[in-house]
Structure formats: C-alpha cells, structure tokens
GROMACS .gro file of C-alpha atoms in nm:
model
  291
    1MET     CA    1   0.296  -1.071  -0.920
    2PRO     CA    2   0.481  -1.241  -0.615
    3PHE     CA    3   0.891  -1.223  -0.659
    4PRO     CA    4   1.031  -1.598  -0.662
    5PHE     CA    5   1.153  -1.787  -0.372
    6PRO     CA    6   1.415  -2.086  -0.386
    7PRO     CA    7   1.207  -2.394  -0.470
    8ARG     CA    8   1.348  -2.636  -0.185
    9ARG     CA    9   1.377  -2.555   0.162
   10PRO     CA   10   1.276  -2.746   0.517
   11LEU     CA   11   0.956  -2.872   0.576
   12PRO     CA   12   0.909  -2.648   0.898
   13ALA     CA   13   0.973  -2.330   0.653
   14LEU     CA   14   0.709  -2.403   0.411
   15ALA     CA   15   0.445  -2.243   0.599
   16ALA     CA   16   0.639  -1.962   0.664
   17ALA     CA   17   0.749  -1.928   0.278
   18ALA     CA   18   0.407  -1.944   0.180
   19ALA     CA   19   0.293  -1.666   0.411
   20VAL     CA   20   0.593  -1.423   0.277
   21VAL     CA   21   0.483  -1.509  -0.065
   22LEU     CA   22   0.115  -1.403  -0.027
   23ALA     CA   23   0.254  -1.072   0.155
   24LEU     CA   24   0.399  -0.989  -0.156
   25ALA     CA   25   0.137  -1.042  -0.398
   26GLY     CA   26  -0.045  -0.778  -0.538
   27CYS     CA   27   0.250  -0.599  -0.776
   28THR     CA   28  -0.049  -0.486  -1.035
   29THR     CA   29  -0.181  -0.182  -1.118
   30ALA     CA   30  -0.470  -0.010  -0.992
   31ALA     CA   31  -0.648  -0.084  -1.299
   32ASP     CA   32  -0.568  -0.447  -1.285
   33LYS     CA   33  -0.680  -0.499  -0.928
   34GLY     CA   34  -1.023  -0.320  -0.953
   35SER     CA   35  -1.158   0.006  -0.845
   36PRO     CA   36  -1.097   0.082  -0.475
   37GLY     CA   37  -1.356  -0.053  -0.260
   38THR     CA   38  -1.417  -0.381  -0.450
   39ALA     CA   39  -1.273  -0.582  -0.168
   40ALA     CA   40  -1.436  -0.595   0.181
   41ALA     CA   41  -1.154  -0.423   0.417
   42PRO     CA   42  -1.067  -0.543   0.759
   43ARG     CA   43  -1.230  -0.417   1.052
   44GLY     CA   44  -1.133  -0.046   1.090
   45LEU     CA   45  -0.924  -0.023   0.795
   46PRO     CA   46  -0.950   0.176   0.514
   47SER     CA   47  -0.842  -0.064   0.276
   48SER     CA   48  -0.792  -0.464   0.211
   49HIS     CA   49  -0.426  -0.400   0.103
   50VAL     CA   50  -0.253  -0.258   0.353
   51HIS     CA   51   0.135  -0.223   0.280
   52ALA     CA   52   0.295  -0.016   0.556
   53LEU     CA   53   0.199   0.082   0.867
   54ASP     CA   54   0.373   0.395   1.038
   55VAL     CA   55   0.328   0.526   1.380
   56ASN     CA   56   0.493   0.869   1.502
   57PRO     CA   57   0.610   0.807   1.847
   58GLU     CA   58   0.646   1.205   1.886
   59THR     CA   59   0.268   1.308   1.761
   60GLY     CA   60   0.097   0.985   1.805
   61GLN     CA   61  -0.034   0.996   1.434
   62VAL     CA   62  -0.085   0.640   1.266
   63LEU     CA   63  -0.087   0.604   0.893
   64LEU     CA   64  -0.160   0.351   0.672
   65ALA     CA   65   0.010   0.306   0.332
   66THR     CA   66  -0.247   0.089   0.107
   67HIS     CA   67  -0.352   0.012  -0.217
   68GLU     CA   68  -0.569   0.285  -0.236
   69GLY     CA   69  -0.341   0.548  -0.103
   70LEU     CA   70  -0.233   0.693   0.212
   71PHE     CA   71  -0.469   0.710   0.510
   72ASP     CA   72  -0.442   0.881   0.869
   73VAL     CA   73  -0.624   0.634   1.125
   74THR     CA   74  -0.518   0.836   1.406
   75THR     CA   75  -0.911   0.925   1.448
   76GLU     CA   76  -1.207   0.761   1.348
   77PRO     CA   77  -1.337   0.785   1.057
   78ALA     CA   78  -0.988   0.732   0.868
   79ARG     CA   79  -0.861   1.023   0.665
   80LYS     CA   80  -0.743   1.007   0.328
   81ILE     CA   81  -0.414   1.196   0.250
   82GLY     CA   82  -0.367   1.307  -0.113
   83ALA     CA   83  -0.413   1.093  -0.466
   84THR     CA   84  -0.498   0.726  -0.483
   85ASN     CA   85  -0.162   0.561  -0.564
   86ASP     CA   86  -0.076   0.194  -0.447
   87LEU     CA   87   0.184   0.266  -0.210
   88MET     CA   88   0.377  -0.060  -0.228
   89GLY     CA   89   0.649   0.046  -0.051
   90PHE     CA   90   0.640   0.323   0.201
   91THR     CA   91   0.904   0.482   0.499
   92THR     CA   92   1.015   0.762   0.654
   93GLY     CA   93   1.315   0.953   0.577
   94HIS     CA   94   1.589   1.100   0.834
   95ASP     CA   95   1.350   1.388   0.924
   96ARG     CA   96   1.005   1.235   0.997
   97GLY     CA   97   0.887   1.543   0.783
   98LEU     CA   98   0.989   1.338   0.486
   99PHE     CA   99   0.802   1.041   0.339
  100LEU     CA  100   0.927   0.793   0.093
  101ALA     CA  101   0.706   0.569  -0.153
  102SER     CA  102   0.704   0.359  -0.434
  103GLY     CA  103   0.425   0.154  -0.617
  104HIS     CA  104   0.203   0.230  -0.881
  105PRO     CA  105   0.001   0.546  -0.987
  106GLY     CA  106  -0.378   0.562  -0.951
  107LYS     CA  107  -0.628   0.639  -1.206
  108GLY     CA  108  -0.604   0.989  -1.360
  109SER     CA  109  -0.237   1.021  -1.160
  110GLN     CA  110   0.021   1.169  -1.381
  111LEU     CA  111   0.300   1.005  -1.206
  112PRO     CA  112   0.503   0.740  -1.411
  113ASN     CA  113   0.412   0.364  -1.377
  114PRO     CA  114   0.599   0.241  -1.182
  115LEU     CA  115   0.672   0.522  -0.955
  116GLY     CA  116   1.018   0.426  -0.877
  117LEU     CA  117   1.122   0.649  -0.573
  118VAL     CA  118   0.900   0.942  -0.465
  119ALA     CA  119   0.882   1.189  -0.211
  120SER     CA  120   0.662   1.369  -0.006
  121SER     CA  121   0.729   1.672   0.220
  122ASP     CA  122   0.379   1.766   0.297
  123GLY     CA  123   0.282   1.472   0.480
  124GLY     CA  124   0.170   1.272   0.201
  125ALA     CA  125  -0.047   1.516   0.016
  126SER     CA  126   0.168   1.547  -0.318
  127TRP     CA  127   0.463   1.342  -0.432
  128GLU     CA  128   0.778   1.418  -0.585
  129PRO     CA  129   0.966   1.189  -0.822
  130LEU     CA  130   1.319   1.122  -0.720
  131SER     CA  131   1.452   0.834  -0.913
  132ARG     CA  132   1.398   0.501  -1.117
  133GLN     CA  133   1.075   0.642  -1.242
  134GLY     CA  134   0.924   0.403  -1.501
  135GLU     CA  135   1.160   0.128  -1.358
  136SER     CA  136   1.126   0.047  -0.997
  137ASP     CA  137   0.861  -0.073  -0.794
  138PHE     CA  138   1.020  -0.093  -0.452
  139HIS     CA  139   0.800  -0.339  -0.255
  140THR     CA  140   1.000  -0.290   0.051
  141LEU     CA  141   1.233   0.030   0.156
  142THR     CA  142   1.379   0.135   0.480
  143THR     CA  143   1.612   0.421   0.593
  144THR     CA  144   1.976   0.383   0.740
  145LYS     CA  145   2.201   0.623   0.852
  146SER     CA  146   2.416   0.569   0.570
  147GLY     CA  147   2.094   0.639   0.321
  148ILE     CA  148   1.820   0.383   0.180
  149ILE     CA  149   1.797   0.025   0.117
  150ALA     CA  150   1.539  -0.097  -0.116
  151PHE     CA  151   1.392  -0.407  -0.299
  152ASP     CA  152   1.252  -0.421  -0.652
  153GLY     CA  153   1.335  -0.785  -0.750
  154THR     CA  154   1.684  -0.666  -0.696
  155LEU     CA  155   1.854  -0.493  -0.358
  156ARG     CA  156   1.954  -0.172  -0.431
  157SER     CA  157   2.108   0.094  -0.192
  158SER     CA  158   2.138   0.452  -0.238
  159PRO     CA  159   2.314   0.744  -0.013
  160ASP     CA  160   2.050   1.020  -0.155
  161GLY     CA  161   1.753   0.839  -0.321
  162LYS     CA  162   1.880   0.912  -0.671
  163ASN     CA  163   2.185   0.722  -0.734
  164TRP     CA  164   2.170   0.360  -0.662
  165THR     CA  165   2.416   0.065  -0.642
  166THR     CA  166   2.317  -0.291  -0.687
  167VAL     CA  167   2.341  -0.491  -0.391
  168ASP     CA  168   2.430  -0.852  -0.479
  169VAL     CA  169   2.290  -1.117  -0.216
  170PRO     CA  170   2.163  -1.462  -0.241
  171PHE     CA  171   1.795  -1.347  -0.115
  172LYS     CA  172   1.479  -1.189  -0.177
  173PRO     CA  173   1.339  -0.999   0.111
  174ALA     CA  174   0.978  -0.968   0.219
  175VAL     CA  175   1.046  -0.688   0.455
  176LEU     CA  176   1.354  -0.451   0.502
  177ALA     CA  177   1.377  -0.274   0.860
  178GLY     CA  178   1.640  -0.018   0.932
  179HIS     CA  179   1.665   0.303   1.190
  180PRO     CA  180   1.738   0.641   1.051
  181VAL     CA  181   2.039   0.660   1.302
  182SER     CA  182   2.188   0.303   1.260
  183ASN     CA  183   2.347   0.117   0.975
  184THR     CA  184   2.194  -0.203   1.128
  185VAL     CA  185   1.925  -0.359   0.821
  186LEU     CA  186   1.712  -0.646   0.867
  187ALA     CA  187   1.540  -0.853   0.590
  188THR     CA  188   1.297  -1.116   0.630
  189THR     CA  189   1.297  -1.379   0.417
  190PRO     CA  190   1.153  -1.741   0.416
  191ASP     CA  191   1.502  -1.907   0.527
  192GLY     CA  192   1.564  -1.671   0.806
  193ILE     CA  193   1.685  -1.351   0.909
  194GLN     CA  194   1.925  -1.190   0.719
  195ARG     CA  195   2.125  -0.899   0.894
  196SER     CA  196   2.359  -0.624   0.810
  197THR     CA  197   2.554  -0.393   1.005
  198ASP     CA  198   2.680  -0.160   0.735
  199GLY     CA  199   2.381   0.003   0.565
  200GLY     CA  200   2.288  -0.320   0.349
  201ALA     CA  201   2.654  -0.348   0.179
  202THR     CA  202   2.727  -0.694   0.313
  203TRP     CA  203   2.480  -0.969   0.466
  204ALA     CA  204   2.455  -1.253   0.714
  205MET     CA  205   2.212  -1.497   0.838
  206VAL     CA  206   2.101  -1.476   1.212
  207SER     CA  207   2.170  -1.813   1.237
  208ALA     CA  208   1.965  -1.926   1.570
  209GLY     CA  209   1.686  -1.654   1.496
  210PRO     CA  210   1.343  -1.708   1.417
  211VAL     CA  211   1.189  -1.727   1.041
  212ILE     CA  212   0.972  -1.379   1.078
  213GLN     CA  213   0.767  -1.219   0.816
  214PHE     CA  214   0.762  -0.834   0.950
  215ALA     CA  215   1.033  -0.678   1.142
  216GLY     CA  216   1.093  -0.306   1.262
  217PHE     CA  217   1.311  -0.085   1.489
  218ALA     CA  218   1.185   0.124   1.797
  219SER     CA  219   1.562   0.232   1.864
  220PRO     CA  220   1.928   0.127   1.696
  221ASP     CA  221   1.920  -0.189   1.944
  222GLU     CA  222   1.562  -0.252   2.009
  223ALA     CA  223   1.409  -0.461   1.717
  224ALA     CA  224   1.067  -0.670   1.703
  225GLY     CA  225   0.931  -0.925   1.424
  226ILE     CA  226   0.630  -1.123   1.385
  227ALA     CA  227   0.604  -1.472   1.213
  228PRO     CA  228   0.387  -1.596   0.981
  229ASP     CA  229   0.204  -1.748   1.238
  230GLY     CA  230   0.160  -1.452   1.437
  231THR     CA  231   0.439  -1.537   1.679
  232VAL     CA  232   0.592  -1.239   1.802
  233HIS     CA  233   0.950  -1.184   1.899
  234THR     CA  234   1.193  -0.911   2.008
  235SER     CA  235   1.575  -0.838   1.995
  236THR     CA  236   1.745  -0.591   2.255
  237ASP     CA  237   2.070  -0.641   2.051
  238GLY     CA  238   1.948  -0.524   1.668
  239GLY     CA  239   1.836  -0.830   1.591
  240ALA     CA  240   2.158  -1.042   1.686
  241THR     CA  241   1.951  -1.276   1.903
  242TRP     CA  242   1.583  -1.283   1.942
  243THR     CA  243   1.316  -1.411   2.243
  244ARG     CA  244   0.979  -1.513   2.171
  245THR     CA  245   0.726  -1.280   2.364
  246GLY     CA  246   0.375  -1.338   2.265
  247GLN     CA  247   0.127  -1.386   1.995
  248VAL     CA  248  -0.083  -1.155   1.788
  249ASP     CA  249  -0.412  -1.287   1.640
  250GLY     CA  250  -0.536  -1.234   1.291
  251GLU     CA  251  -0.340  -1.227   0.934
  252VAL     CA  252  -0.056  -0.945   0.969
  253GLN     CA  253  -0.035  -0.716   0.698
  254ALA     CA  254   0.244  -0.459   0.815
  255ILE     CA  255   0.386  -0.359   1.134
  256SER     CA  256   0.531  -0.051   1.314
  257VAL     CA  257   0.761  -0.074   1.621
  258VAL     CA  258   0.789   0.219   1.856
  259LYS     CA  259   1.010   0.300   2.164
  260GLY     CA  260   0.837   0.185   2.496
  261SER     CA  261   0.984   0.084   2.854
  262ALA     CA  262   1.331  -0.056   2.824
  263GLY     CA  263   1.351  -0.403   2.641
  264LYS     CA  264   0.938  -0.373   2.565
  265PRO     CA  265   0.873  -0.173   2.251
  266SER     CA  266   0.518  -0.098   2.165
  267ILE     CA  267   0.456  -0.304   1.845
  268TRP     CA  268   0.148  -0.214   1.630
  269ALA     CA  269  -0.004  -0.492   1.388
  270ALA     CA  270  -0.240  -0.414   1.092
  271THR     CA  271  -0.447  -0.719   1.073
  272SER     CA  272  -0.745  -0.889   0.898
  273ALA     CA  273  -0.916  -0.803   1.230
  274GLY     CA  274  -0.792  -0.435   1.235
  275ILE     CA  275  -0.531  -0.252   1.421
  276SER     CA  276  -0.398  -0.407   1.744
  277VAL     CA  277  -0.121  -0.275   1.965
  278SER     CA  278   0.103  -0.400   2.212
  279THR     CA  279   0.282  -0.176   2.486
  280ASP     CA  280   0.478  -0.461   2.650
  281GLY     CA  281   0.680  -0.597   2.379
  282GLY     CA  282   0.417  -0.838   2.230
  283ALA     CA  283   0.310  -1.006   2.543
  284ILE     CA  284  -0.068  -0.896   2.503
  285PHE     CA  285  -0.237  -0.710   2.199
  286LYS     CA  286  -0.551  -0.507   2.240
  287PRO     CA  287  -0.751  -0.331   1.938
  288HIS     CA  288  -0.650   0.004   1.841
  289LYS     CA  289  -0.924   0.237   1.943
  290PRO     CA  290  -0.893   0.573   1.731
  291ALA     CA  291  -0.982   0.903   1.919
   0.00000   0.00000   0.00000
C-alpha cells in the first residue's frame, strides 16, 4: 500500500503528491496482485509495473526491474532473467557486477517475504539474502560512496548491506538517487527535493528546486529529474540548483541517467508509451528501439 504523506500542502503541490503516491502504490505480494500478465504492459515493456530502469553506460545493457522480475530489454524480444520476484527496489552496487534489490518473492520462491536486501553477482540470475529478510520491503534504494541508503517506511543507511542505522527525517521519499563515488544523495518528495552531502546522515531541502518524482545521477555532479507532469530538469552541481530542459510524454514509471556530453546527460524513461531516451539532457525524447 502507499506510504502516507503529509495531509496538507500548498495547492500547486497536490498534483505532484498524488502522482508520487501512485508511484509508490503496489506494495503487495504477487499473489495479491494476480498472476503475471493480468494487466496490459505498455508498448515494448514486459510488465505493466516497472519499478526501476538501469542502463549500463559501458555495455549499453538496458534492464527493467518489474513486478514480474528482472528483464533485459536491450534487444527484442525482452529476455527474462532469473525467477519471478517482485523487485520493488533495485540498484547497482559499487561494482556494476553487483545488483541489489528488495521487494517480494514470486510464486514458488524460497526467499522470505518481504525480501529484505538481496544481492546478485550473476546478472540477476540468482539472489542471495544480505539482511532484514522478513522485515523490509525497500521501495527505493541507492548506492553511495559510504554505502547504501534505503527506505521501507523508515529511512535507513548501511555501510555494508548488513548493518543498518535508522535516519530520523521528516519526509518519506518516493525515489532515492545517489552515485557510487559520491556521498551526495537526492530524495524526491511531494514538497520538493531533499539533499544530503554526507551519505544520507543529514538532509536539507533544495529551497529553489522543482518538485520532481524521479531522479538519477550521471556522474557525481550531473543529475536529472522528471516531475509528475513529465517536465525534465537537470543539474550540473549535484542537485543544488536545477534547470528546466524539456518534456517527456507518457506517465513515467522509472528513469536512468547516463553520462553524455558536458551538461547534457542521456536520460532514459520507462513510460506508459514504452521506453524513451534523450541524448541531449532532456530537450528531445525519442522511442528506444531495441537491437
């Protein structure tokens, strides 16, 4: 079920809050939601519930973490990887050969419910429990230079994925975005962007920043975010200041940001129309065409 949000906020933020709440919906087991394929997936996507999108800048591999499991959509048709687990949270580790995830086990899985934090070192083919099995369904998690920041209704940090510290904050993030060689973390909320420069230990609101629902880093300095209405914003100073750059069509479910030319990262978005990609910092989006 959705995480609660503050009941009162300025009118311009109401639409943003509603969209963020919808993005957090779906925290039920696979059995509660029905069998895979019961809902029509957007064009070109293997699932109607996309929780995370990851693009490997070195290999070009495009992965979708979904309600029906992990899929490689680099080529067509999409290739299912591993078992059918509902991967609510998904990120790469300090080494791109390591995946971290959370959520719920699929039918027939021997993994606990909720998954807690699980890790894969074989490209998602198999998952090993790390911590908080049966306790945490991390809806969003990210890797920083200091470790991992994750949210399961409570914001938590871990240096190793096994030992956790609770971070007392007055907000509930829809998305956490970090970079593995930086301690800057962004948290998207209905009231604006929260930003940390110490690996998630302390936070401050970006007072002049936009209300964005999705965020990602291309490098320690370059970030991009998409608002609930599809407006795209980019930052060249680690999320301290933002510039509106364009618009993406369709209801966005997840994004990935990859380093491109200076100040113009490539922005990938899984939307209700399929996967779109911009190579000019969000000015123009075109449909992704698998090989």
